[in-house]
Short mmCIF file of C-alpha atoms in Angstrom, two decimals:
data_model
loop_
_atom_site.label_atom_id
_atom_site.label_comp_id
_atom_site.label_asym_id
_atom_site.label_seq_id
_atom_site.Cartn_x
_atom_site.Cartn_y
_atom_site.Cartn_z
CA UNK T 1 -0.01 -0.65 -0.39
CA UNK T 2 1.59 3.30 -0.95
CA UNK T 3 0.52 6.94 -0.36
CA UNK T 4 2.00 9.34 -2.57
CA UNK T 5 2.65 12.72 -1.96
CA UNK T 6 2.88 16.14 -4.39
CA UNK T 7 4.28 17.85 -1.10
CA UNK T 8 7.72 17.84 0.19
CA UNK T 9 6.08 17.08 3.72
CA UNK T 10 7.37 13.51 4.92
CA UNK T 11 3.48 11.31 5.20
CA UNK T 12 3.44 8.77 7.13
CA UNK T 13 0.99 5.95 6.89
CA UNK T 14 -2.03 5.58 8.97
CA UNK T 15 -3.48 2.28 8.29
CA UNK T 16 -6.30 4.20 6.13
CA UNK T 17 -6.63 0.94 3.63
CA UNK T 18 -6.64 -1.63 6.74
CA UNK T 19 -9.92 0.59 8.30
CA UNK T 20 -11.51 1.16 5.42
CA UNK T 21 -11.55 -2.21 3.82
CA UNK T 22 -12.04 -3.81 7.25
CA UNK T 23 -13.52 -2.02 10.04
CA UNK T 24 -15.71 0.62 7.46
CA UNK T 25 -18.50 -2.11 7.50
CA UNK T 26 -19.88 -5.26 8.96
CA UNK T 27 -20.50 -8.41 6.23
CA UNK T 28 -19.59 -6.53 3.35
CA UNK T 29 -16.60 -7.23 1.11
CA UNK T 30 -14.41 -5.82 3.83
CA UNK T 31 -15.50 -6.92 6.72
CA UNK T 32 -13.07 -8.87 9.53
CA UNK T 33 -12.20 -11.38 11.90
CA UNK T 34 -9.52 -9.89 13.88
CA UNK T 35 -7.54 -12.46 16.34
CA UNK T 36 -4.40 -11.93 18.35
CA UNK T 37 -2.38 -9.15 16.14
CA UNK T 38 -3.79 -10.73 12.88
CA UNK T 39 -6.74 -9.16 10.63
CA UNK T 40 -8.52 -11.96 8.26
CA UNK T 41 -10.71 -10.72 5.81
CA UNK T 42 -14.30 -11.79 6.07
CA UNK T 43 -14.93 -13.80 2.96
CA UNK T 44 -18.44 -15.46 3.13
CA UNK T 45 -20.85 -12.59 3.55
CA UNK T 46 -24.13 -11.14 1.95
CA UNK T 47 -23.75 -7.42 0.38
CA UNK T 48 -26.48 -5.31 -1.06
CA UNK T 49 -26.53 -2.05 -3.22
CA UNK T 50 -29.43 -0.31 -4.45
CA UNK T 51 -30.03 1.92 -8.02
CA UNK T 52 -33.24 4.31 -8.83
CA UNK T 53 -34.63 5.09 -11.77
CA UNK T 54 -34.05 7.91 -14.02
CA UNK T 55 -37.55 9.04 -13.07
CA UNK T 56 -37.07 9.04 -9.14
CA UNK T 57 -37.44 12.56 -7.77
CA UNK T 58 -33.62 12.91 -6.95
CA UNK T 59 -32.64 11.48 -10.50
CA UNK T 60 -34.83 14.02 -12.36
CA UNK T 61 -33.15 16.89 -10.60
CA UNK T 62 -29.42 15.01 -11.26
CA UNK T 63 -30.71 14.93 -15.24
CA UNK T 64 -31.76 17.98 -15.45
CA UNK T 65 -28.73 19.65 -13.69
CA UNK T 66 -26.16 17.99 -16.35
CA UNK T 67 -28.98 19.31 -18.80
CA UNK T 68 -28.03 22.50 -17.86
CA UNK T 69 -23.81 21.68 -18.12
CA UNK T 70 -24.18 20.43 -20.87
CA UNK T 71 -26.19 23.57 -22.40
CA UNK T 72 -22.70 25.82 -21.39
CA UNK T 73 -20.40 23.27 -22.76
CA UNK T 74 -22.17 23.04 -26.20
CA UNK T 75 -22.32 26.67 -26.23
CA UNK T 76 -18.38 27.12 -24.69
CA UNK T 77 -16.14 24.02 -23.87
CA UNK T 78 -14.83 26.40 -21.21
CA UNK T 79 -17.84 27.68 -19.49
CA UNK T 80 -17.71 26.88 -15.47
CA UNK T 81 -21.50 25.21 -14.17
CA UNK T 82 -22.30 24.46 -10.60
CA UNK T 83 -25.95 23.71 -10.87
CA UNK T 84 -28.37 22.47 -8.63
CA UNK T 85 -32.11 21.71 -8.97
CA UNK T 86 -34.65 20.63 -6.67
CA UNK T 87 -38.39 19.46 -7.66
CA UNK T 88 -41.88 19.48 -6.13
CA UNK T 89 -45.01 18.69 -7.25
CA UNK T 90 -45.39 21.09 -10.38
CA UNK T 91 -42.57 23.25 -9.66
CA UNK T 92 -38.91 22.94 -10.33
CA UNK T 93 -36.13 25.40 -9.00
CA UNK T 94 -32.56 26.00 -10.56
CA UNK T 95 -29.99 27.44 -8.27
CA UNK T 96 -26.27 27.76 -8.48
CA UNK T 97 -23.52 29.60 -10.36
CA UNK T 98 -21.98 30.06 -13.53
CA UNK T 99 -19.47 31.46 -16.10
CA UNK T 100 -20.59 31.38 -19.48
CA UNK T 101 -22.21 33.16 -22.77
CA UNK T 102 -24.87 35.42 -22.69
CA UNK T 103 -26.76 33.30 -25.35
CA UNK T 104 -27.37 30.67 -22.81
CA UNK T 105 -30.39 32.90 -20.76
CA UNK T 106 -32.54 31.81 -18.41
CA UNK T 107 -35.54 31.39 -20.25
CA UNK T 108 -32.97 29.03 -22.49
CA UNK T 109 -32.28 27.01 -19.18
CA UNK T 110 -36.10 26.86 -18.82
CA UNK T 111 -36.88 25.14 -21.21
CA UNK T 112 -33.90 22.72 -21.40
CA UNK T 113 -35.25 21.50 -17.86
CA UNK T 114 -38.94 20.94 -19.66
CA UNK T 115 -37.01 19.10 -22.39
CA UNK T 116 -34.94 16.56 -19.31
CA UNK T 117 -38.80 16.21 -17.50
CA UNK T 118 -40.19 15.21 -21.30
CA UNK T 119 -37.92 12.67 -22.13
CA UNK T 120 -38.20 11.29 -18.72
CA UNK T 121 -41.61 10.11 -19.22
CA UNK T 122 -43.43 12.64 -16.56
CA UNK T 123 -47.32 13.55 -18.40
CA UNK T 124 -49.05 13.77 -14.85
CA UNK T 125 -51.02 15.37 -12.48
CA UNK T 126 -48.86 15.69 -9.61
CA UNK T 127 -45.05 16.99 -12.45
CA UNK T 128 -46.23 17.62 -16.17
CA UNK T 129 -43.49 18.57 -18.37
CA UNK T 130 -44.99 21.14 -19.91
CA UNK T 131 -47.27 22.27 -16.79
CA UNK T 132 -44.93 22.65 -13.78
CA UNK T 133 -43.61 26.01 -12.74
CA UNK T 134 -39.92 26.59 -13.91
CA UNK T 135 -37.24 29.34 -12.01
CA UNK T 136 -34.09 29.80 -13.16
CA UNK T 137 -31.98 31.37 -10.14
CA UNK T 138 -28.62 30.67 -11.51
CA UNK T 139 -26.34 33.45 -11.03
CA UNK T 140 -22.66 34.54 -12.04
CA UNK T 141 -19.55 32.74 -10.42
CA UNK T 142 -17.49 33.71 -7.45
CA UNK T 143 -14.52 35.90 -8.92
CA UNK T 144 -13.27 34.34 -5.52
CA UNK T 145 -13.35 30.79 -7.08
CA UNK T 146 -12.51 31.83 -10.20
CA UNK T 147 -9.15 33.98 -9.62
CA UNK T 148 -8.07 30.64 -7.93
CA UNK T 149 -8.89 28.04 -10.15
CA UNK T 150 -7.92 30.62 -13.62
CA UNK T 151 -4.63 29.77 -15.05
CA UNK T 152 -2.72 33.31 -14.37
CA UNK T 153 1.19 33.99 -15.25
CA UNK T 154 3.58 30.94 -14.29
CA UNK T 155 0.07 29.54 -12.57
CA UNK T 156 -1.59 26.76 -13.68
CA UNK T 157 -5.16 26.26 -13.80
CA UNK T 158 -5.97 24.70 -10.21
CA UNK T 159 -8.94 22.84 -8.84
CA UNK T 160 -12.50 24.28 -8.15
CA UNK T 161 -12.25 22.50 -4.82
CA UNK T 162 -10.77 21.21 -2.41
CA UNK T 163 -11.75 17.32 -1.61
CA UNK T 164 -11.00 13.58 -1.98
CA UNK T 165 -11.99 11.37 -4.90
CA UNK T 166 -12.11 7.50 -5.24
CA UNK T 167 -11.72 5.02 -7.63
CA UNK T 168 -12.71 1.60 -7.74
CA UNK T 169 -12.66 -1.21 -10.16
CA UNK T 170 -12.83 -5.43 -9.33
CA UNK T 171 -13.50 -8.58 -11.38
CA UNK T 172 -16.81 -9.32 -10.36
CA UNK T 173 -18.28 -8.73 -13.60
CA UNK T 174 -16.88 -7.77 -17.30
CA UNK T 175 -17.40 -4.40 -16.31
CA UNK T 176 -14.75 -4.49 -13.64
CA UNK T 177 -17.82 -3.20 -11.67
CA UNK T 178 -18.91 -4.86 -8.22
CA UNK T 179 -21.61 -6.93 -9.01
CA UNK T 180 -24.86 -5.84 -6.74
CA UNK T 181 -24.81 -1.99 -7.64
CA UNK T 182 -24.09 -3.70 -11.67
CA UNK T 183 -26.95 -5.78 -11.79
CA UNK T 184 -29.54 -3.38 -9.65
CA UNK T 185 -28.00 -0.74 -12.58
CA UNK T 186 -29.52 -3.24 -15.05
CA UNK T 187 -32.57 -3.96 -13.77
CA UNK T 188 -33.73 -0.77 -13.71
CA UNK T 189 -32.20 0.57 -17.08
CA UNK T 190 -34.24 -2.93 -18.54
CA UNK T 191 -37.32 -1.73 -17.60
CA UNK T 192 -36.78 1.75 -18.38
CA UNK T 193 -36.37 0.55 -22.28
CA UNK T 194 -39.03 -1.71 -21.77
CA UNK T 195 -41.25 1.47 -20.76
CA UNK T 196 -39.97 4.02 -23.16
CA UNK T 197 -40.56 1.33 -25.57
CA UNK T 198 -44.03 1.05 -24.83
CA UNK T 199 -43.42 -3.05 -24.03
CA UNK T 200 -44.48 -1.84 -21.14
CA UNK T 201 -46.73 1.30 -20.53
CA UNK T 202 -48.45 0.56 -17.38
CA UNK T 203 -45.40 1.41 -15.39
CA UNK T 204 -44.32 5.15 -14.54
CA UNK T 205 -40.77 6.97 -14.50
CA UNK T 206 -40.35 6.11 -11.15
CA UNK T 207 -38.51 3.23 -9.91
CA UNK T 208 -35.85 1.62 -7.18
CA UNK T 209 -34.14 -1.51 -6.88
CA UNK T 210 -31.66 -3.41 -4.42
CA UNK T 211 -30.05 -6.78 -4.89
CA UNK T 212 -28.64 -8.49 -2.49
CA UNK T 213 -25.47 -10.78 -3.49
CA UNK T 214 -24.21 -14.08 -1.42
CA UNK T 215 -20.49 -14.23 -1.41
CA UNK T 216 -18.64 -17.10 -1.09
CA UNK T 217 -14.39 -17.15 -0.65
CA UNK T 218 -15.14 -13.51 -1.57
CA UNK T 219 -16.69 -14.26 -4.87
CA UNK T 220 -20.36 -13.39 -5.55
CA UNK T 221 -22.39 -16.57 -6.34
CA UNK T 222 -26.20 -15.67 -6.49
CA UNK T 223 -29.02 -13.01 -4.74
CA UNK T 224 -30.02 -13.67 -1.45
CA UNK T 225 -33.14 -11.01 -1.85
CA UNK T 226 -34.28 -8.87 -5.16
CA UNK T 227 -36.52 -5.71 -4.47
CA UNK T 228 -38.02 -3.64 -6.93
CA UNK T 229 -40.86 -0.95 -6.58
CA UNK T 230 -42.24 1.16 -9.21
CA UNK T 231 -44.75 3.47 -9.97
CA UNK T 232 -47.50 1.65 -12.29
CA UNK T 233 -50.74 3.00 -13.39
CA UNK T 234 -53.63 2.58 -11.04
CA UNK T 235 -55.84 0.32 -12.97
CA UNK T 236 -53.32 -2.56 -12.13
CA UNK T 237 -52.63 -5.00 -8.91
CA UNK T 238 -49.19 -5.66 -7.13
CA UNK T 239 -49.65 -9.53 -8.16
CA UNK T 240 -49.35 -7.36 -12.29
CA UNK T 241 -47.10 -5.41 -11.64
CA UNK T 242 -44.58 -8.21 -10.00
CA UNK T 243 -44.89 -10.14 -13.00
CA UNK T 244 -44.38 -7.21 -15.54
CA UNK T 245 -41.12 -6.83 -13.53
CA UNK T 246 -40.09 -10.58 -13.43
CA UNK T 247 -38.76 -11.53 -16.74
CA UNK T 248 -36.44 -8.34 -16.41
CA UNK T 249 -34.65 -9.67 -12.86
CA UNK T 250 -34.56 -12.98 -14.33
CA UNK T 251 -32.50 -11.86 -17.47
CA UNK T 252 -30.62 -9.40 -15.69
CA UNK T 253 -29.45 -11.72 -13.32
CA UNK T 254 -26.82 -14.61 -14.60
CA UNK T 255 -28.56 -18.10 -14.82
CA UNK T 256 -29.23 -19.16 -11.45
CA UNK T 257 -28.94 -16.27 -9.71
CA UNK T 258 -32.28 -15.45 -9.02
CA UNK T 259 -33.40 -15.75 -5.10
CA UNK T 260 -36.42 -17.68 -4.17
CA UNK T 261 -39.85 -16.40 -4.57
CA UNK T 262 -40.34 -15.91 -1.20
CA UNK T 263 -37.27 -13.06 -1.37
CA UNK T 264 -38.59 -11.30 -4.46
CA UNK T 265 -40.03 -8.79 -3.39
CA UNK T 266 -41.97 -6.35 -5.61
CA UNK T 267 -43.56 -2.84 -4.01
CA UNK T 268 -43.87 -4.32 -1.11
CA UNK T 269 -46.00 -1.62 0.32
CA UNK T 270 -48.45 -2.97 -2.31
CA UNK T 271 -49.52 0.05 -4.37
CA UNK T 272 -47.17 3.08 -6.12
CA UNK T 273 -48.84 5.67 -8.32
CA UNK T 274 -48.02 8.66 -6.67
CA UNK T 275 -44.75 8.79 -8.02
CA UNK T 276 -41.35 11.06 -8.75
CA UNK T 277 -41.64 14.64 -7.31
CA UNK T 278 -45.34 14.46 -6.81
CA UNK T 279 -44.36 11.85 -4.14
CA UNK T 280 -41.33 13.03 -2.55
CA UNK T 281 -38.75 15.95 -2.79
CA UNK T 282 -35.85 15.76 -5.30
CA UNK T 283 -32.32 17.31 -4.97
CA UNK T 284 -29.47 17.36 -7.47
CA UNK T 285 -26.40 15.31 -5.66
CA UNK T 286 -28.20 13.37 -2.87
CA UNK T 287 -27.74 10.03 -4.71
CA UNK T 288 -23.73 9.54 -4.93
CA UNK T 289 -23.36 5.49 -3.47
CA UNK T 290 -25.96 4.96 -6.14
CA UNK T 291 -23.77 6.81 -8.66
CA UNK T 292 -20.58 4.91 -8.11
CA UNK T 293 -20.18 1.32 -6.36
CA UNK T 294 -23.47 0.71 -4.33
CA UNK T 295 -21.18 1.35 -1.41
CA UNK T 296 -18.71 -1.98 -2.11
CA UNK T 297 -15.87 1.13 -2.20
CA UNK T 298 -14.79 4.42 -0.47
CA UNK T 299 -16.57 7.82 -1.15
CA UNK T 300 -15.14 11.11 -0.78
CA UNK T 301 -18.83 12.72 -0.29
CA UNK T 302 -18.84 15.13 -3.56
CA UNK T 303 -21.68 14.55 -5.52
CA UNK T 304 -21.28 14.91 -9.67
CA UNK T 305 -23.84 16.04 -11.26
CA UNK T 306 -24.44 19.95 -12.25
CA UNK T 307 -20.84 20.24 -12.13
CA UNK T 308 -18.61 21.56 -15.20
CA UNK T 309 -14.68 19.19 -15.12
CA UNK T 310 -13.28 21.68 -13.40
CA UNK T 311 -14.22 20.71 -10.47
CA UNK T 312 -12.91 17.66 -9.16
CA UNK T 313 -15.52 16.05 -7.35
CA UNK T 314 -16.66 15.15 -10.47
CA UNK T 315 -13.42 14.91 -13.14
CA UNK T 316 -10.80 13.44 -10.50
CA UNK T 317 -13.86 10.92 -9.37
CA UNK T 318 -13.55 9.94 -13.24
CA UNK T 319 -9.34 10.23 -13.41
CA UNK T 320 -9.36 7.53 -10.64
CA UNK T 321 -11.93 5.12 -12.13
CA UNK T 322 -9.96 5.19 -15.35
CA UNK T 323 -6.68 4.49 -13.97
CA UNK T 324 -8.10 1.61 -11.23
CA UNK T 325 -10.23 0.21 -13.54
CA UNK T 326 -7.13 0.16 -16.44
CA UNK T 327 -4.98 -1.42 -13.24
CA UNK T 328 -7.26 -3.97 -13.05
CA UNK T 329 -8.07 -4.68 -17.24
CA UNK T 330 -4.06 -5.52 -16.87
CA UNK T 331 -3.97 -7.73 -14.54
CA UNK T 332 -2.13 -6.21 -11.77
CA UNK T 333 -4.38 -6.87 -9.40
CA UNK T 334 -8.20 -8.02 -8.57
CA UNK T 335 -9.10 -5.26 -6.82
CA UNK T 336 -7.69 -1.60 -7.28
CA UNK T 337 -8.90 1.58 -5.22
CA UNK T 338 -7.32 4.89 -5.98
CA UNK T 339 -7.53 7.78 -3.64
CA UNK T 340 -6.97 11.14 -5.11
CA UNK T 341 -6.67 14.89 -2.99
CA UNK T 342 -7.18 18.42 -3.85
CA UNK T 343 -7.04 22.17 -2.47
CA UNK T 344 -8.84 24.40 -4.27
CA UNK T 345 -7.08 27.03 -6.45
CA UNK T 346 -3.59 24.33 -6.86
CA UNK T 347 -3.40 22.16 -9.69
CA UNK T 348 -1.27 18.73 -8.74
CA UNK T 349 -3.05 16.56 -6.44
CA UNK T 350 -1.61 16.78 -2.97
CA UNK T 351 -1.61 13.17 -2.17
CA UNK T 352 -2.08 9.77 -4.85
CA UNK T 353 -2.72 7.34 -3.10
CA UNK T 354 -3.34 3.14 -3.92
CA UNK T 355 -4.71 0.27 -2.12
CA UNK T 356 -5.13 -3.03 -4.21
CA UNK T 357 -6.69 -5.32 -0.96
CA UNK T 358 -3.90 -7.52 -0.85
CA UNK T 359 -4.85 -8.80 -4.36
CA UNK T 360 -1.87 -6.69 -6.30
CA UNK T 361 0.61 -8.70 -8.76
CA UNK T 362 3.47 -5.78 -8.35
CA UNK T 363 4.71 -3.16 -5.86
CA UNK T 364 2.59 -0.31 -4.86
CA UNK T 365 4.50 2.70 -5.00
CA UNK T 366 5.56 1.65 -8.20
CA UNK T 367 2.29 1.67 -9.76
CA UNK T 368 1.39 4.79 -7.62
CA UNK T 369 4.83 6.35 -9.78
CA UNK T 370 3.45 4.93 -13.13
CA UNK T 371 0.02 5.86 -13.34
CA UNK T 372 1.00 9.42 -12.62
CA UNK T 373 3.27 8.81 -15.10
CA UNK T 374 0.79 7.84 -17.97
CA UNK T 375 -1.50 10.63 -17.03
CA UNK T 376 -1.58 13.95 -15.49
CA UNK T 377 -3.49 14.29 -12.76
CA UNK T 378 -3.82 18.18 -12.52
CA UNK T 379 -7.36 19.54 -13.36
CA UNK T 380 -6.58 20.42 -16.67
CA UNK T 381 -4.16 17.35 -17.26
CA UNK T 382 -7.53 15.04 -16.14
CA UNK T 383 -9.78 17.02 -18.46
CA UNK T 384 -7.16 16.84 -21.78
CA UNK T 385 -6.58 13.66 -20.82
CA UNK T 386 -10.03 12.23 -20.95
CA UNK T 387 -12.12 14.94 -23.40
CA UNK T 388 -14.44 16.15 -20.93
CA UNK T 389 -15.07 19.72 -21.79
CA UNK T 390 -17.76 18.35 -24.00
CA UNK T 391 -21.76 18.15 -23.75
CA UNK T 392 -21.94 14.29 -22.34
CA UNK T 393 -22.78 14.63 -19.23
CA UNK T 394 -27.25 14.64 -18.97
CA UNK T 395 -26.62 10.70 -20.44
CA UNK T 396 -24.55 9.99 -17.03
CA UNK T 397 -27.20 11.38 -14.34
CA UNK T 398 -29.52 8.39 -14.32
CA UNK T 399 -28.03 3.79 -13.88
CA UNK T 400 -24.44 5.00 -12.99
CA UNK T 401 -21.50 7.06 -13.84
CA UNK T 402 -19.01 3.71 -14.23
CA UNK T 403 -19.40 0.17 -15.93
CA UNK T 404 -20.49 1.56 -18.83
CA UNK T 405 -19.57 1.41 -21.97
CA UNK T 406 -16.89 4.30 -23.54
CA UNK T 407 -19.31 6.40 -26.71
CA UNK T 408 -18.07 7.40 -30.00
CA UNK T 409 -18.61 11.11 -29.17
CA UNK T 410 -16.27 10.88 -25.69
CA UNK T 411 -19.10 10.40 -23.90
CA UNK T 412 -17.95 7.77 -20.74
CA UNK T 413 -14.40 8.38 -21.88
CA UNK T 414 -12.85 7.59 -18.34
CA UNK T 415 -14.20 3.99 -19.15
CA UNK T 416 -11.51 3.30 -21.79
CA UNK T 417 -8.83 0.79 -21.57
CA UNK T 418 -6.36 2.30 -23.18
CA UNK T 419 -3.76 1.95 -20.48
CA UNK T 420 -3.24 -1.37 -20.50
CA UNK T 421 -0.93 -2.08 -22.28
CA UNK T 422 1.35 0.74 -21.02
CA UNK T 423 1.05 -0.22 -17.61
CA UNK T 424 1.87 -4.54 -18.86
CA UNK T 425 5.19 -3.17 -20.38
CA UNK T 426 5.75 -1.00 -16.99
CA UNK T 427 6.05 -3.74 -15.23
#
């Protein structure tokens, strides 16, 4: 395990990774049993992760905030955006700070928000894309923040905020994601595709899933329970919803992984007609564990949606995932966690921490050095390497920012595996 700092000060390893993987939770991937002077990782356990659909009230807000980011970046790739959205019964409020062209007006952003709501599928009495009142309170970015971030003279562009960001990858799925969150996302995405195509017209946009997997010898072998709650038309009952949902779960889980009938829960309350922002207030950035690794890895606490890529909450988390995924794909480790830390206005990361949780096949100090040679981890370096100054963010707002296929226009560029050969040569 390594901790390399960009500062000249001596850093003393404090056992962070041991705590993160052995004390952070009980019964999960890093749970442990302690003996005399020895910590042994627990290898047989049940671990659960949840996902929420694009129509969940918080995800409606994430989608609108990221649509605002895309609108500014399409007009000016150097635009700065920090947009928060609130949604409740037929009302949406946009707030935050921006720096971009005057052509992006409040009126235009209100139409962008309406289009996002329409695309999700909300045409309900309590929340309708056409009838909702939408207010925009975005204002100019603080000059104090701007002077810390902007490049000037010999000063490189600094981070848009302080903070810590984590990236993670593991061999539980072909996408190198933890299995519980991967399958929880996939179930809801399958249901959404059926709803949009007209194959499941009785389902509404709001939905949640939760998948609990049994691990034997630290590897997932099957589901112990599956929970799906989905908004539906009032003309159908719980049993009918269950049979609409069932094939989507069966098609997503690997063969033989389905739980028994007793532990297959669909709309456990019995009725889910009122949903979305009409049923529960939504806010940007409240589903940070859903957005990342489902609790299977640490999280620095910063949300992604509504932020342009100068904000390291977003871009550095993408970079950390990119590096961790390439390490695992290069077969240098079975699991890899990377932590980056930044200070506002400072270009270089303050620390780069790597933990392969005992599965690494190479020296972690050398691995850290090699990764920093292969990628400039300054905010500018990350954005350049991953080509992040593009309108590619609205699509990330639901079903996870990680474990997705890289797209031809630059979407999900942080999922590329283009460092694998270089990593293998280095070792």
